[in-house]
Coordinates of C-alpha atoms in Angstrom, one line a residue:
X1 CA 0.3 -0.3 0.1
X2 CA 1.5 3.1 -1.1
X3 CA 2.2 5.1 2.3
X4 CA 3.4 8.7 0.5
X5 CA 3.2 10.4 -2.9
X6 CA 5.4 13.0 -4.6
X7 CA 4.0 15.6 -7.0
X8 CA 6.3 17.8 -8.7
X9 CA 6.1 20.2 -11.3
X10 CA 9.6 23.3 -12.6
X11 CA 11.4 24.1 -8.9
X12 CA 8.6 22.3 -6.9
X13 CA 7.8 19.5 -5.2
X14 CA 5.4 18.1 -2.2
X15 CA 5.4 14.6 -0.5
X16 CA 2.2 13.6 1.0
X17 CA 1.3 11.4 3.5
X18 CA -1.8 8.6 3.0
X19 CA -1.6 9.0 7.3
X20 CA -3.6 11.9 7.5
X21 CA -3.3 13.2 3.9
X22 CA -0.6 15.7 5.8
X23 CA 1.3 17.4 2.9
X24 CA 5.1 16.7 5.4
X25 CA 7.6 17.5 1.8
X26 CA 7.6 21.2 0.6
X27 CA 10.2 21.5 -1.6
X28 CA 11.7 24.6 -4.2
X29 CA 15.0 24.2 -5.8
X30 CA 17.1 26.2 -4.5
X31 CA 16.0 26.3 -1.3
X32 CA 15.1 23.0 -0.3
X33 CA 12.3 21.5 2.2
X34 CA 10.2 24.9 3.9
X35 CA 8.4 22.7 5.7
X36 CA 8.7 21.9 9.5
X37 CA 9.8 18.5 10.1
X38 CA 8.0 17.5 12.7
X39 CA 10.4 17.1 15.5
X40 CA 10.6 18.3 18.8
X41 CA 9.0 20.2 20.4
X42 CA 5.8 19.7 17.2
X43 CA 6.1 16.4 15.8
X44 CA 3.9 17.4 13.4
X45 CA 4.3 19.3 9.5
X46 CA 0.9 20.2 8.8
X47 CA -1.8 18.8 10.0
X48 CA -5.6 18.6 8.3
X49 CA -8.3 19.6 11.1
X50 CA -11.7 18.2 10.8
X51 CA -14.5 17.6 11.5
X52 CA -13.2 20.9 14.3
X53 CA -10.9 23.1 14.3
X54 CA -9.6 23.8 17.8
X55 CA -11.3 22.6 20.9
X56 CA -15.6 21.7 22.1
X57 CA -16.0 22.8 25.9
X58 CA -14.9 19.6 27.2
X59 CA -14.3 17.9 24.5
X60 CA -17.2 17.1 24.2
X61 CA -19.8 17.8 20.9
X62 CA -24.0 17.4 21.9
X63 CA -25.8 16.1 19.1
X64 CA -29.5 15.1 19.3
X65 CA -29.7 15.2 22.8
X66 CA -26.3 12.5 23.2
X67 CA -22.5 13.6 24.1
X68 CA -19.8 11.9 21.8
X69 CA -16.5 12.7 23.3
X70 CA -14.3 14.9 20.5
X71 CA -10.5 16.3 21.1
X72 CA -8.9 18.7 19.9
X73 CA -9.1 19.9 15.9
X74 CA -11.1 16.2 15.7
X75 CA -9.6 12.7 14.1
X76 CA -8.8 13.4 10.1
X77 CA -5.0 14.5 11.0
X78 CA -5.3 10.8 13.2
X79 CA -6.9 8.7 10.2
X80 CA -5.5 6.4 7.2
X81 CA -6.9 8.2 3.8
X82 CA -7.6 6.6 1.1
X83 CA -6.1 7.2 -2.0
X84 CA -8.3 8.0 -4.9
X85 CA -5.8 9.4 -7.7
X86 CA -2.5 10.1 -8.3
X87 CA -0.9 11.5 -10.9
X88 CA 3.1 13.2 -12.0
X89 CA 1.3 17.1 -10.2
X90 CA -1.3 16.1 -8.3
X91 CA -3.4 13.5 -6.5
X92 CA -6.7 12.6 -4.1
X93 CA -7.5 11.7 -0.9
X94 CA -10.2 10.4 0.7
X95 CA -11.7 10.5 4.4
X96 CA -15.0 9.0 4.9
X97 CA -17.7 8.2 7.7
X98 CA -16.9 4.3 9.1
X99 CA -18.0 2.8 12.5
X100 CA -15.5 5.0 14.6
X101 CA -15.8 8.0 13.1
X102 CA -19.7 7.8 14.1
X103 CA -18.6 6.9 17.6
X104 CA -17.2 10.5 17.8
X105 CA -18.9 12.7 14.9
X106 CA -22.6 11.1 14.2
X107 CA -22.9 11.9 10.6
X108 CA -21.8 11.1 7.2
X109 CA -19.0 13.0 5.5
X110 CA -16.7 12.6 2.5
X111 CA -13.2 15.2 3.7
X112 CA -11.0 15.1 0.1
X113 CA -8.0 16.9 0.1
X114 CA -6.8 17.6 -3.5
X115 CA -2.9 18.8 -3.9
X116 CA -2.1 20.6 -6.7
X117 CA 1.8 21.0 -7.7
X118 CA 2.5 23.7 -10.4
X119 CA 5.4 25.6 -12.4
X120 CA 4.3 28.5 -9.7
X121 CA 3.4 26.9 -6.8
X122 CA 0.8 24.2 -5.1
X123 CA -2.3 24.6 -3.7
X124 CA -4.5 22.3 -1.2
X125 CA -8.3 21.6 -1.6
X126 CA -10.2 20.3 0.7
X127 CA -13.7 19.2 -0.4
X128 CA -16.3 18.6 2.4
X129 CA -19.1 15.9 0.9
X130 CA -22.3 15.1 3.1
X131 CA -23.4 11.7 1.2
X132 CA -26.4 11.7 4.2
X133 CA -29.7 12.5 4.1
X134 CA -29.5 15.4 7.5
X135 CA -27.8 18.4 7.4
X136 CA -23.7 18.0 8.2
X137 CA -22.6 20.2 10.3
X138 CA -18.6 20.4 10.6
X139 CA -15.4 22.8 10.3
X140 CA -11.8 22.4 8.2
X141 CA -8.9 24.1 8.8
X142 CA -5.0 24.0 8.1
X143 CA -2.1 23.9 9.6
X144 CA 1.3 24.1 7.8
X145 CA 3.8 24.6 9.5
X146 CA 6.9 27.4 7.5
X147 CA 10.6 27.4 8.5
X148 CA 11.3 30.0 11.1
X149 CA 13.9 31.1 10.0
X150 CA 12.5 31.0 6.3
X151 CA 15.6 33.1 5.2
X152 CA 17.9 31.0 6.4
X153 CA 21.0 33.5 6.1
X154 CA 18.7 35.9 8.6
X155 CA 17.7 36.5 12.7
X156 CA 14.2 34.9 13.1
X157 CA 13.1 38.5 14.5
X158 CA 14.0 39.8 10.5
X159 CA 11.3 38.6 9.6
X160 CA 7.0 39.5 8.3
X161 CA 4.2 38.8 7.1
X162 CA 2.6 41.6 4.7
X163 CA -1.2 41.1 4.1
X164 CA -3.1 42.2 1.3
X165 CA -5.4 44.7 3.2
X166 CA -5.3 46.5 6.2
X167 CA -5.7 44.3 9.8
X168 CA -6.9 47.1 12.1
X169 CA -9.5 44.9 13.6
X170 CA -9.1 43.5 17.1
X171 CA -7.0 39.4 17.6
X172 CA -8.5 37.2 19.7
X173 CA -7.1 34.8 22.0
X174 CA -7.5 31.6 23.7
X175 CA -8.3 30.7 27.4
X176 CA -7.8 27.2 28.5
X177 CA -8.1 26.5 24.9
X178 CA -11.6 28.2 23.7
X179 CA -11.9 31.5 22.2
X180 CA -12.1 33.7 24.6
X181 CA -14.6 36.8 24.4
X182 CA -11.6 39.3 25.3
X183 CA -10.7 41.7 22.3
X184 CA -6.6 42.3 22.0
X185 CA -5.5 45.2 20.6
X186 CA -3.8 43.5 17.0
X187 CA 0.0 43.7 16.6
X188 CA -0.4 43.9 13.4
X189 CA 0.1 47.9 11.9
X190 CA -1.2 48.7 8.7
X191 CA -0.2 45.6 6.6
X192 CA 2.7 44.5 8.4
X193 CA 3.3 41.9 11.3
X194 CA 6.8 42.4 13.0
X195 CA 7.5 38.8 13.7
X196 CA 9.2 38.0 17.0
X197 CA 8.2 35.1 19.6
X198 CA 6.6 36.9 22.4
X199 CA 3.9 37.1 20.4
X200 CA 3.0 33.3 20.7
X201 CA 3.8 34.2 24.7
X202 CA 0.1 33.5 25.3
X203 CA -0.9 30.6 22.6
X204 CA -2.7 31.1 19.0
X205 CA -3.1 34.7 17.0
X206 CA -6.5 34.6 16.2
X207 CA -7.7 36.6 13.0
X208 CA -11.3 36.3 13.7
X209 CA -12.1 38.5 10.8
X210 CA -9.1 38.6 8.7
X211 CA -10.2 41.5 5.3
X212 CA -7.5 40.1 3.4
X213 CA -7.4 36.3 1.6
X214 CA -3.4 36.3 1.5
X215 CA -0.1 37.3 2.4
X216 CA 3.8 37.2 2.4
X217 CA 5.9 35.4 4.7
X218 CA 9.8 36.2 4.6
X219 CA 13.1 37.6 5.4
X220 CA 15.2 40.7 2.8
X221 CA 16.3 37.3 0.8
X222 CA 13.6 34.9 0.7
X223 CA 9.9 34.5 0.5
X224 CA 6.6 32.9 -0.1
X225 CA 2.8 34.1 -0.6
X226 CA 0.8 32.3 0.7
X227 CA -3.6 32.8 0.3
X228 CA -6.7 31.0 0.5
X229 CA -10.5 31.3 -0.7
X230 CA -13.7 29.9 1.3
X231 CA -11.9 29.9 4.9
X232 CA -13.4 32.7 6.9
X233 CA -10.3 33.0 10.0
X234 CA -6.2 32.5 10.4
X235 CA -4.5 32.3 13.0
X236 CA -0.3 32.0 13.1
X237 CA 0.8 29.9 16.2
X238 CA 4.0 28.8 17.6
X239 CA 5.3 27.8 20.3
X240 CA 7.9 30.6 21.7
X241 CA 11.5 29.1 20.8
X242 CA 10.6 26.9 18.4
X243 CA 11.2 27.1 14.6
X244 CA 8.4 27.6 13.0
X245 CA 5.7 29.6 12.2
X246 CA 2.1 27.9 11.7
X247 CA 0.1 29.6 8.8
X248 CA -3.8 28.1 9.5
X249 CA -6.8 28.8 7.7
X250 CA -9.5 28.4 8.4
X251 CA -13.4 27.6 8.7
X252 CA -14.3 27.4 12.3
X253 CA -12.8 27.9 15.7
X254 CA -12.7 27.1 19.3
X255 CA -15.8 26.6 21.5
X256 CA -16.3 30.0 22.5
X257 CA -15.7 30.3 27.0
X258 CA -19.4 29.5 28.1
X259 CA -21.0 28.0 25.5
X260 CA -21.6 24.1 25.6
X261 CA -24.8 24.3 22.6
X262 CA -25.5 22.1 20.1
X263 CA -22.9 21.4 17.8
X264 CA -24.8 22.4 15.5
X265 CA -25.0 25.4 16.6
X266 CA -21.3 25.8 18.0
X267 CA -19.8 30.2 16.5
X268 CA -18.0 29.5 13.1
X269 CA -19.7 25.5 12.1
X270 CA -21.0 25.7 8.4
X271 CA -24.0 23.4 7.0
X272 CA -23.7 21.3 4.5
X273 CA -27.2 20.3 2.9
X274 CA -27.4 16.8 1.6
X275 CA -25.6 16.2 -1.2
X276 CA -24.1 18.9 -0.7
X277 CA -20.0 19.7 -0.9
X278 CA -18.2 22.6 0.1
X279 CA -14.9 23.7 -0.6
X280 CA -11.8 25.6 0.8
X281 CA -7.9 25.8 -0.2
X282 CA -5.1 27.4 0.1
X283 CA -2.2 28.1 -1.9
X284 CA 1.5 29.1 -1.2
X285 CA 3.9 30.4 -4.1
X286 CA 7.3 31.8 -3.9
X287 CA 7.0 35.9 -3.5

């Protein structure tokens, strides 16, 4: 059974694990791999978050008068996907509901991860389908970890994010893993966020309604453009002192502090009608 899939085009190449449908390498000729290598203190590269993003209160999903145990970020990142299609420059992997998933998340679903590479960069597409006969509530998110410093000749503090648009809105933080109601003054100045470990002492930096749908990340000698469609939120995260920056477009977020209602009513959850599917994507290019 194929455990990894390699795709390439032009100067770009990527490797995808069947386990979690996780992107585990993304390389540009002359740069080498720009993803975190999944070593301590965080042994992941770019996990896929489904059917929740973040935590539920008490790790409990409530539906139809019952409670189900569902841990942080859901289960997709720790499941084997089925390889549906593969070519030199693309692949499609699928996770479908089964007895194990329904014990934690009582819905019929399909989650397809589609990776497409071309000479300009990599696109990653998330397709959430509802093969059932009732509405499917879900969230989905990306969690790629890029090397920081991305530019190996520069200090970490020489790196920044440049958003497509000014981002003056307050940012959100987590409280016990849940979304805090407190609004914090944004550290973004206009379109620019100067990166430093201190930004992440209080965990993730969350833009719950970013104006931008793309940004440039990098240092003085090397940079990538990261853009997204469909996702409504953006998280930025690292562990202070570690060598990565996660740029995380989300369709959903952790349960707000104080919310403990039905999952379909949780803020950030989207609804997929029976027989329908929704698509979300992100793209990485050289800047």
